[in-house]
PDB file of C-alpha atoms in Angstrom:
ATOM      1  CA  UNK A 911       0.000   0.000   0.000  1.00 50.00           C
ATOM      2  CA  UNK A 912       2.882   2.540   0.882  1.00 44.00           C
ATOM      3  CA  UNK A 913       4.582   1.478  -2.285  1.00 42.00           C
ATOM      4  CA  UNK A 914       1.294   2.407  -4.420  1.00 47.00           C
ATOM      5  CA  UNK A 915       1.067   5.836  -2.724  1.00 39.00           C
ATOM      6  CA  UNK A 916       4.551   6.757  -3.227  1.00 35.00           C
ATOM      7  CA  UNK A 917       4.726   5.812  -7.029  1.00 34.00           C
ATOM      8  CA  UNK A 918       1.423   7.829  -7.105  1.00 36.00           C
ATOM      9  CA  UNK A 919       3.222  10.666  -5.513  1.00 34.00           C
ATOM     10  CA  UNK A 920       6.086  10.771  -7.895  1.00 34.00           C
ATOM     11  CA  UNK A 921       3.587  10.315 -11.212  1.00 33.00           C
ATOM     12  CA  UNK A 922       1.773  13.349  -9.442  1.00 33.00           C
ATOM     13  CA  UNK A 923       5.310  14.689  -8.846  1.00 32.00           C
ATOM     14  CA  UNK A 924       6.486  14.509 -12.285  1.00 35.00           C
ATOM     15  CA  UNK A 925       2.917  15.665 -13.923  1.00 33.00           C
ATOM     16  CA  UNK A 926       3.149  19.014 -11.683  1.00 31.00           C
ATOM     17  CA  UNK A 927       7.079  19.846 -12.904  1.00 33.00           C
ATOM     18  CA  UNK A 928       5.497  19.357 -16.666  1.00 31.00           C
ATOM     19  CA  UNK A 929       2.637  21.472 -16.268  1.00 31.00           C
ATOM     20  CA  UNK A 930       4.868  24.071 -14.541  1.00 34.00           C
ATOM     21  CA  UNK A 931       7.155  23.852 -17.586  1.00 34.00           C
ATOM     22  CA  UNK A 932       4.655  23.693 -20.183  1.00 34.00           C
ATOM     23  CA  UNK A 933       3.159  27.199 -18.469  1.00 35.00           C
ATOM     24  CA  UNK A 934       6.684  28.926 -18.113  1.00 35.00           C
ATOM     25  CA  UNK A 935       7.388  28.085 -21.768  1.00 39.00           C
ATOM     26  CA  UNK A 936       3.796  30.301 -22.654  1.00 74.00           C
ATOM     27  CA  UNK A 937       4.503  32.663 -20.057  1.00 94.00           C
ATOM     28  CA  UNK A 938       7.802  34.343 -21.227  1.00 96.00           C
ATOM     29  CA  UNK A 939      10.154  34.096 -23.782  1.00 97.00           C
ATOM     30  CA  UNK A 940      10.956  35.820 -27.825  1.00 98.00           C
ATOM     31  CA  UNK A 941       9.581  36.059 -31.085  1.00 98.00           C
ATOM     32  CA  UNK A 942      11.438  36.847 -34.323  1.00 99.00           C
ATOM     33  CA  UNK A 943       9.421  38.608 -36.628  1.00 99.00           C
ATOM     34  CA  UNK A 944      10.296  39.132 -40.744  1.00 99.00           C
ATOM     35  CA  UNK A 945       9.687  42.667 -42.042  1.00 98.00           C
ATOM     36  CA  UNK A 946       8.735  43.200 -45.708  1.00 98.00           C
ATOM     37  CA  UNK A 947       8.282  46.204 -47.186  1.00 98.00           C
ATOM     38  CA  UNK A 948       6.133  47.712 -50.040  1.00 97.00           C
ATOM     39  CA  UNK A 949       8.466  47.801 -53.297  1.00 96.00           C
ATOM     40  CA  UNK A 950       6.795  50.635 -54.958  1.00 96.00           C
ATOM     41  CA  UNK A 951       6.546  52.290 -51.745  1.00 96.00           C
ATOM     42  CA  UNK A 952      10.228  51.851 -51.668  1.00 95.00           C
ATOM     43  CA  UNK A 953      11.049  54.025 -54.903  1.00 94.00           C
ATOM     44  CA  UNK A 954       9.083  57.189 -53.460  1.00 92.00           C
ATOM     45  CA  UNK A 955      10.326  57.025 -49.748  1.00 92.00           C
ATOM     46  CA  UNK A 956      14.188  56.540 -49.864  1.00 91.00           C
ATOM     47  CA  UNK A 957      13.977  56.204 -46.037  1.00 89.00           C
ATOM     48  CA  UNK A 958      12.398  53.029 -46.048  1.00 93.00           C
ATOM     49  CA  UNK A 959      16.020  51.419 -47.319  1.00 90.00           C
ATOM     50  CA  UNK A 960      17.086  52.385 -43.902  1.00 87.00           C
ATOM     51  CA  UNK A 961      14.026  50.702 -41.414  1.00 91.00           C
ATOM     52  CA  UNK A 962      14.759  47.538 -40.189  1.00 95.00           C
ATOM     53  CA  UNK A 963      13.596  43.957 -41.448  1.00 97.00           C
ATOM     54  CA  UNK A 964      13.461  42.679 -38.209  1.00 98.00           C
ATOM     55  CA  UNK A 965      11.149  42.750 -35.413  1.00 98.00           C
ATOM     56  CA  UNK A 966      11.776  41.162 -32.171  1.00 98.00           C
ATOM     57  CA  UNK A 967       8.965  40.229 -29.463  1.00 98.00           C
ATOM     58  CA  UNK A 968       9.323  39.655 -25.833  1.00 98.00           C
ATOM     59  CA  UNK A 969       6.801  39.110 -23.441  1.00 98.00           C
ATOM     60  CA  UNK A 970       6.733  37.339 -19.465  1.00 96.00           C
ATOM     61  CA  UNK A 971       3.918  37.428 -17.340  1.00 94.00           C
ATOM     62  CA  UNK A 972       1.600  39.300 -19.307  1.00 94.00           C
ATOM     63  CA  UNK A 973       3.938  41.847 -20.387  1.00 96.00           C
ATOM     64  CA  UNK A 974       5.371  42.745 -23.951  1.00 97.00           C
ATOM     65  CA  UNK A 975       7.816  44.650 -26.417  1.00 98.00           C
ATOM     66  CA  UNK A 976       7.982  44.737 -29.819  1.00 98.00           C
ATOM     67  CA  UNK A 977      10.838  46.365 -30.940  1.00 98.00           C
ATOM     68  CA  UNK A 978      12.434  47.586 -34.405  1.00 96.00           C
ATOM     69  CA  UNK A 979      15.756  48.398 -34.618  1.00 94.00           C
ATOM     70  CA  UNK A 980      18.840  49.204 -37.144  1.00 87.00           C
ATOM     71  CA  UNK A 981      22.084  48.865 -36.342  1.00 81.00           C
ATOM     72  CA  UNK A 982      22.227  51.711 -33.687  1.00 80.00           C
ATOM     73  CA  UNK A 983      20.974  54.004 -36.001  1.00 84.00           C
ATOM     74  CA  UNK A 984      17.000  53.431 -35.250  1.00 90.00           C
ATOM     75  CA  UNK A 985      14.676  52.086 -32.838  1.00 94.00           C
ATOM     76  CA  UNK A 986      10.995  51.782 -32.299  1.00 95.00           C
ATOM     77  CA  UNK A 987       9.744  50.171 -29.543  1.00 98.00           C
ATOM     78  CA  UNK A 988       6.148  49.533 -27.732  1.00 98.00           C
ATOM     79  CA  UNK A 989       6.357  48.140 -24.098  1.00 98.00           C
ATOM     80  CA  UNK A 990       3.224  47.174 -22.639  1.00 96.00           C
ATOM     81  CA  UNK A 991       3.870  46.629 -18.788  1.00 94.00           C
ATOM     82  CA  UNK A 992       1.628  44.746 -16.953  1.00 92.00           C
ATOM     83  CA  UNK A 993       2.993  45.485 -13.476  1.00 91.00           C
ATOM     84  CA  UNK A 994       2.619  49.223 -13.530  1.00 93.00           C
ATOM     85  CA  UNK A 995       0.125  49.101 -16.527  1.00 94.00           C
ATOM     86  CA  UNK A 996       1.611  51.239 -18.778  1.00 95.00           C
ATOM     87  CA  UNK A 997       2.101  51.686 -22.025  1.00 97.00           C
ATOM     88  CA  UNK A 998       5.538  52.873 -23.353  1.00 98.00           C
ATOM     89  CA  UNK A 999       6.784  53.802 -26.702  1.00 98.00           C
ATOM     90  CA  UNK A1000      10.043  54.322 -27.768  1.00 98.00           C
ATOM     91  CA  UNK A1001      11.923  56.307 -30.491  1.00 96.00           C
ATOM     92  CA  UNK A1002      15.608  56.283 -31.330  1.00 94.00           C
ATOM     93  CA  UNK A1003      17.486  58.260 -34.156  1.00 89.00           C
ATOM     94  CA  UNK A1004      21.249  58.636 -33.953  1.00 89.00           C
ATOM     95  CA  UNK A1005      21.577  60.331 -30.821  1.00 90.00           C
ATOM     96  CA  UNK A1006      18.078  61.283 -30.361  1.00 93.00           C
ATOM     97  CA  UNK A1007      15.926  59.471 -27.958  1.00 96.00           C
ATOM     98  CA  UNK A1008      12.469  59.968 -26.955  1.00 97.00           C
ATOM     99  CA  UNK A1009       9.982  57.904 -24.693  1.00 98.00           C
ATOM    100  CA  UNK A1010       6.621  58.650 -24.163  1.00 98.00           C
ATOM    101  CA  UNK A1011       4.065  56.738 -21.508  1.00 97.00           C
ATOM    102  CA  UNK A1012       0.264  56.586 -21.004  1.00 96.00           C
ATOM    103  CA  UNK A1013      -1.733  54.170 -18.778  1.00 95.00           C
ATOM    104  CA  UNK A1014      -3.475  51.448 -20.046  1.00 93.00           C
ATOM    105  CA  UNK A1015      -6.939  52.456 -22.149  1.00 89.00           C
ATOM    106  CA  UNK A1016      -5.343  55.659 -22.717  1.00 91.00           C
ATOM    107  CA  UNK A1017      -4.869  57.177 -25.761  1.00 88.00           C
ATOM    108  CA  UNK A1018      -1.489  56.882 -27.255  1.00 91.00           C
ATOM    109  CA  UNK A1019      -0.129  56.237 -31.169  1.00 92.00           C
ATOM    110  CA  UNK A1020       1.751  53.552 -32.739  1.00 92.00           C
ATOM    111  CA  UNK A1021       0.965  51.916 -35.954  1.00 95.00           C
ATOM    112  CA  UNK A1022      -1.760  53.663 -38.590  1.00 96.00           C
ATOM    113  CA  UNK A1023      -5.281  53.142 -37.711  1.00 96.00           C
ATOM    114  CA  UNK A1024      -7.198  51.046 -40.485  1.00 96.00           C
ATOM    115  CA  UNK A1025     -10.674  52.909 -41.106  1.00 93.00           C
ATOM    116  CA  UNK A1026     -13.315  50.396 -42.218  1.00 95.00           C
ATOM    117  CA  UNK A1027     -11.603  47.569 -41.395  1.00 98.00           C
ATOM    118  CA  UNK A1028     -13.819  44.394 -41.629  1.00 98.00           C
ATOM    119  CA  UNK A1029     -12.284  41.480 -39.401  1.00 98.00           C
ATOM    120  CA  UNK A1030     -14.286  38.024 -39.855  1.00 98.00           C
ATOM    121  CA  UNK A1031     -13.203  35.525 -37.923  1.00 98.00           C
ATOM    122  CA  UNK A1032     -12.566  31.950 -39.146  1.00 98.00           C
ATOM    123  CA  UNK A1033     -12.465  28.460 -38.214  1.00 98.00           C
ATOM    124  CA  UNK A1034      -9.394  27.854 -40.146  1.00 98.00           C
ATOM    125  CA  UNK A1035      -6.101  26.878 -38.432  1.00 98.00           C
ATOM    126  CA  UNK A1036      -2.593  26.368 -39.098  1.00 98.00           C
ATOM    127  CA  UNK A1037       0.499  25.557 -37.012  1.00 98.00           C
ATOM    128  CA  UNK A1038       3.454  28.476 -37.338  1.00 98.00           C
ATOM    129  CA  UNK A1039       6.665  28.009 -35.545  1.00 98.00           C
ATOM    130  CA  UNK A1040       5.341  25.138 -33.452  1.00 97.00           C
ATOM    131  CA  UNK A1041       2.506  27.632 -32.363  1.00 98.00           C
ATOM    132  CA  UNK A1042      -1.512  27.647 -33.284  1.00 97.00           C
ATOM    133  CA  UNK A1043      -2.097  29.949 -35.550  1.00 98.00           C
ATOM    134  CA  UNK A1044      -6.304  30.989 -36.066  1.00 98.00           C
ATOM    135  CA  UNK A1045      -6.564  32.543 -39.490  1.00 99.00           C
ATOM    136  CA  UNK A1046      -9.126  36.350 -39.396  1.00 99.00           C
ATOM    137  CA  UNK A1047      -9.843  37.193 -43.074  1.00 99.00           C
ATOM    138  CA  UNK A1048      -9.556  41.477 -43.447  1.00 99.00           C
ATOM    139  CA  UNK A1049     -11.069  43.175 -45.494  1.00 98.00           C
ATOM    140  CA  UNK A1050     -12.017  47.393 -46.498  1.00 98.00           C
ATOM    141  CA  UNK A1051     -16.155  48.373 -46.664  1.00 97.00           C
ATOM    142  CA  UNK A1052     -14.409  51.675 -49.024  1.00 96.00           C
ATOM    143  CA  UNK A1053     -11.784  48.547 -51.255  1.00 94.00           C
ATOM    144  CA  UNK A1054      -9.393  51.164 -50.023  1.00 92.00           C
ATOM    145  CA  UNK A1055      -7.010  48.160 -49.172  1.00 95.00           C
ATOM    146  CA  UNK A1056      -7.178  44.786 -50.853  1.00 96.00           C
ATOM    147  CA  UNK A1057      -8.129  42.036 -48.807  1.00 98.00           C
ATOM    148  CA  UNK A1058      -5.583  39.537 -46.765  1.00 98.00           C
ATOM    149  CA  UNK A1059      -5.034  37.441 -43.920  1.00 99.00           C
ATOM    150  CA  UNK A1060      -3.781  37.796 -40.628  1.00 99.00           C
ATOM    151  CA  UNK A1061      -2.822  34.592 -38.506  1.00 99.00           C
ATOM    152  CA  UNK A1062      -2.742  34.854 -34.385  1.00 98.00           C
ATOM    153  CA  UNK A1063      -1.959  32.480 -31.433  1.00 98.00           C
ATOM    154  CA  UNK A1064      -3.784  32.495 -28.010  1.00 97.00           C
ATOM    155  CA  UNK A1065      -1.057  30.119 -26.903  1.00 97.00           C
ATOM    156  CA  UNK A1066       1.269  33.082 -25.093  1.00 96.00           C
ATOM    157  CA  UNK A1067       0.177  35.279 -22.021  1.00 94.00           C
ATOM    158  CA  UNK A1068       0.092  38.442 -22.837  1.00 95.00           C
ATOM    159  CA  UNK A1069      -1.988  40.755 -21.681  1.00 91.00           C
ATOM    160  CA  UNK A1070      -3.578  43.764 -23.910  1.00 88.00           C
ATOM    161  CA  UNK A1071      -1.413  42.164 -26.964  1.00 95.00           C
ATOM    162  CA  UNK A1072      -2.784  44.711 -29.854  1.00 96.00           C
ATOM    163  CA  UNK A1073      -2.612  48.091 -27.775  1.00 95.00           C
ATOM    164  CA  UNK A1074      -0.600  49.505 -30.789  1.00 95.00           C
ATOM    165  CA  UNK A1075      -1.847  48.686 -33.703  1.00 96.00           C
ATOM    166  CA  UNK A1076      -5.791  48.440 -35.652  1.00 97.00           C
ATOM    167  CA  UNK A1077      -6.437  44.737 -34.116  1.00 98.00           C
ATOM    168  CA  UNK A1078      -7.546  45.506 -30.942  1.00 95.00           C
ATOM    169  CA  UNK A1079     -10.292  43.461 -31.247  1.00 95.00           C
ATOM    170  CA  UNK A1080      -8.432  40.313 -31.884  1.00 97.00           C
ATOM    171  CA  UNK A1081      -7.357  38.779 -28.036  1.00 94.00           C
ATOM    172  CA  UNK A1082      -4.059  37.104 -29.162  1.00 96.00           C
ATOM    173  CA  UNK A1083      -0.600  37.489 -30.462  1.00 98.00           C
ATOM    174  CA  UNK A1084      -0.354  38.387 -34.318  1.00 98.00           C
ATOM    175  CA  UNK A1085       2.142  35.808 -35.831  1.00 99.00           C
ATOM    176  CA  UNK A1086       1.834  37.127 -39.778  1.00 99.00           C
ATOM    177  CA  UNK A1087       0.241  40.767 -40.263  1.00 99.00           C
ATOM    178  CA  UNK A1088      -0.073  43.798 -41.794  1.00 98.00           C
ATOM    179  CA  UNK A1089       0.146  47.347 -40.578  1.00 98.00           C
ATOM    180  CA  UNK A1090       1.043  50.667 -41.796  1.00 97.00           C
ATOM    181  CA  UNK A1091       3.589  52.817 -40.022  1.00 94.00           C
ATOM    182  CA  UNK A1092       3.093  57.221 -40.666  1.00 92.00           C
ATOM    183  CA  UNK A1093       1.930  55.314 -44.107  1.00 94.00           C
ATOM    184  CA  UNK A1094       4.969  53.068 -45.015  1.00 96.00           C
ATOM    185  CA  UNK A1095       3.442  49.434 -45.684  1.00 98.00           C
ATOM    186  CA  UNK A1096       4.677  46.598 -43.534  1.00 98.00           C
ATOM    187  CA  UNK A1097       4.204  42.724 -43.795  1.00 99.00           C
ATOM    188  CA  UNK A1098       5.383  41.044 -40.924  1.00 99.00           C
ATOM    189  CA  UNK A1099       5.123  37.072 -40.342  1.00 99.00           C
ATOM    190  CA  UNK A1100       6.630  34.784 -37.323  1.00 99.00           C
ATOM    191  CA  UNK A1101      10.284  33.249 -38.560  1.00 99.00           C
ATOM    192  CA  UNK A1102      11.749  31.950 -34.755  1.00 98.00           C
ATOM    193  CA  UNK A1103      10.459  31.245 -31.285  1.00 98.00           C
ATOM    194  CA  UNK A1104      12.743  30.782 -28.067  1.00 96.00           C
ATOM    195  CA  UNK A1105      10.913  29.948 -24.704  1.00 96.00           C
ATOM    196  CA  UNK A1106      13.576  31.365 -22.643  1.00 95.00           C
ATOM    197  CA  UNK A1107      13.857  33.572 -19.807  1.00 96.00           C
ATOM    198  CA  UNK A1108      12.987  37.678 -20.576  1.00 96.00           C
ATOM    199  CA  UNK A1109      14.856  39.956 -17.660  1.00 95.00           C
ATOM    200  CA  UNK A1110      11.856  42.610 -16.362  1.00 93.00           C
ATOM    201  CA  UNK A1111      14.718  44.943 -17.357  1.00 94.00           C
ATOM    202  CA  UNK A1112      13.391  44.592 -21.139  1.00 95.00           C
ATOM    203  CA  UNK A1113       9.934  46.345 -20.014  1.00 95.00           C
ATOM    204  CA  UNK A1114      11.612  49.155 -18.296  1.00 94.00           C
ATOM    205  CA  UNK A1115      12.796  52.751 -19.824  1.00 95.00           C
ATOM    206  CA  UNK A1116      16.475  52.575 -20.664  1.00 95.00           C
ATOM    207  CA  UNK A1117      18.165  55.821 -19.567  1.00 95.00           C
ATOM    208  CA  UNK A1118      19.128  58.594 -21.770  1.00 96.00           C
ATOM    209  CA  UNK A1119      15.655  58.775 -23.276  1.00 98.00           C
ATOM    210  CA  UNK A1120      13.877  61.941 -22.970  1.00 97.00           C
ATOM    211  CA  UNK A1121      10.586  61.986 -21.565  1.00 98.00           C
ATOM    212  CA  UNK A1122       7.473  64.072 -24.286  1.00 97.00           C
ATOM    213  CA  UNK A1123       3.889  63.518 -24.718  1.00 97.00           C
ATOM    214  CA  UNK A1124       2.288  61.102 -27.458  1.00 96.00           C
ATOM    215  CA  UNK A1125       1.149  64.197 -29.870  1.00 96.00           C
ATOM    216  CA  UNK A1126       5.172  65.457 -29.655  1.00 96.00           C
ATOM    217  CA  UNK A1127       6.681  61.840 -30.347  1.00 96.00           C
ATOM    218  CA  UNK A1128       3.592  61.870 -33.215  1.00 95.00           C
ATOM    219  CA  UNK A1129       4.876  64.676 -34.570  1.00 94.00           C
ATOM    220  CA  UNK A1130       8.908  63.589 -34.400  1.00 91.00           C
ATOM    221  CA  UNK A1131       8.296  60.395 -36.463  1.00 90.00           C
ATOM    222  CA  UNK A1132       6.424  61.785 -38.790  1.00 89.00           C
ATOM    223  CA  UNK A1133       8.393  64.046 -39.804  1.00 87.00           C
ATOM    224  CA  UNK A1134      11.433  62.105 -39.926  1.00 82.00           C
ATOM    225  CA  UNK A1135       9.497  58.933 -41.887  1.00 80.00           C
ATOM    226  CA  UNK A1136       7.845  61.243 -44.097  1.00 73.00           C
ATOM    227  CA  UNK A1137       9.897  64.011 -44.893  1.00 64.00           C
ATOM    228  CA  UNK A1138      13.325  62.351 -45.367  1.00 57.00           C
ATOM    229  CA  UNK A1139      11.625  60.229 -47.946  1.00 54.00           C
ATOM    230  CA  UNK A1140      11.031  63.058 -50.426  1.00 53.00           C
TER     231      UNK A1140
END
C-alpha cells in the first residue's frame, strides 16, 4: 500500500514539474518577426532602405515589447507593462531618444489606424513556428485596401497584446500581419520562437531617453518617416 502511494506521488510529482514547464514556456520568452516592405513604396520614400527587417517580441507574465531596430541608427519600440500598466513607446534616431508613456486604455499612437476595417473571424487553423495559428480574413467596406489574412496564437500570455496597432479586437498574439507605419506598408510574419527567460529589465525605460507627450513623439516620427523620404 505505501509502495502504491509513493509511485502515485512521484507520477503526481512529475505531472506538476510538466505542467509548470509547459506554463513557463507560454509565459515568457521571444519572437522573431520578418519585415517586408512595399516595393513601390520603396522608390518614393528613400527612407524606407534604412528601417529595419526585423522585429523582435518579448513578453513574461503578461507583459510585452515589440521592438524595431537598425544597427544603432533606429529604434521603435512599444512596451506594454503589466505590473505598472503602462504603455511605453520608444523612439531612437542617432543620438536622439524619446519615450513617451500613457496608462493602459489611454490614448497613445503607434501603428496607422485602419478605417473600415472588416475582421471576420474563421475556423481555419494552421500551425506556425510550433505555435496555433487561427486565421481572421480582413477586409475594407471603401476597397481602399485589398483584402488579406492575418494569422494569431492564443497560446502566449500576454496581456492587452494589440494596444498599438488596428487589431484591438483580436485577443491574441499576431504571428503574420499587416500594418502601416506614418503610411509606409509593412508585412510582418513569425520566422523563430525561443521559450527562454525575458529579464523585467526589457519592459523598463532605458536611460538617456527623454521623456514628451504622445502628440510630440507623433509629430517627431512623422516628420522624420515622411519628410526624409522626399
Amino acid at each position: 500500500m505505501k509502495k502504491q502511494i509513493i509511485i502515485k506521488y512521484f507520477i503526481l510529482l512529475a505531472l506538476v514539474q510538466f505542467t509548470g514547464c509547459m506554463s513557463s514556456g507560454e509565459d515568457e520568452g521571444v519572437l522573431k518577426y520578418q519585415i517586408e516592405y512595399d516595393e513601390e513604396e520603396k522608390k518614393n520614400n528613400s527612407v524606407i532602405s534604412l528601417l529595419p527587417n526585423t522585429m523582435s517580441y518579448y513578453f513574461k507574465d503578461g507583459s510585452s515589447k515589440s521592438m524595431m531596430s537598425f544597427i544603432g541608427f533606429f529604434l521603435a519600440a512599444y512596451i506594454s507593462n503589466s505590473e505598472t500598466k503602462e504603455n511605453t513607446i520608444l523612439f531612437k534616431l542617432m543620438n536622439e531618444k524619446y519615450y513617451c508613456s500613457t496608462k493602459h486604455g489611454e490614448p497613445t499612437i503607434g501603428f496607422d489606424e485602419f478605417p473600415n476595417m472588416v475582421l471576420e473571424e474563421t475556423k481555419e487553423t494552421k500551425e506556425i513556428m510550433g505555435l496555433k495559428a487561427k486565421k481572421v480574413h480582413v477586409t475594407f467596406k471603401d476597397n481602399s485596401l485589398a483584402p488579406f489574412d492575418l494569422f494569431y496564437t492564443t497560446d502566449l500570455n500576454v496581456e492587452n497584446p494589440n494596444w498599438n496597432n488596428p487589431y484591438r479586437d483580436i485577443k491574441g498574439v499576431p504571428l503574420d500581419f499587416r500594418v502601416k507605419l506614418m503610411g509606409i506598408s509593412m508585412h510582418i510574419t513569425l520566422r523563430e520562437v525561443k521559450f527562454e527567460e525575458v529579464k523585467f529589465e526589457e519592459f523598463s525605460i532605458p536611460e538617456g531617453y527623454n521623456k514628451t507627450t504622445p502628440e510630440e513623439l507623433y509629430k517627431t516620427i512623422k516628420g522624420i518617416l515622411q519628410n526624409s523620404g522626399k
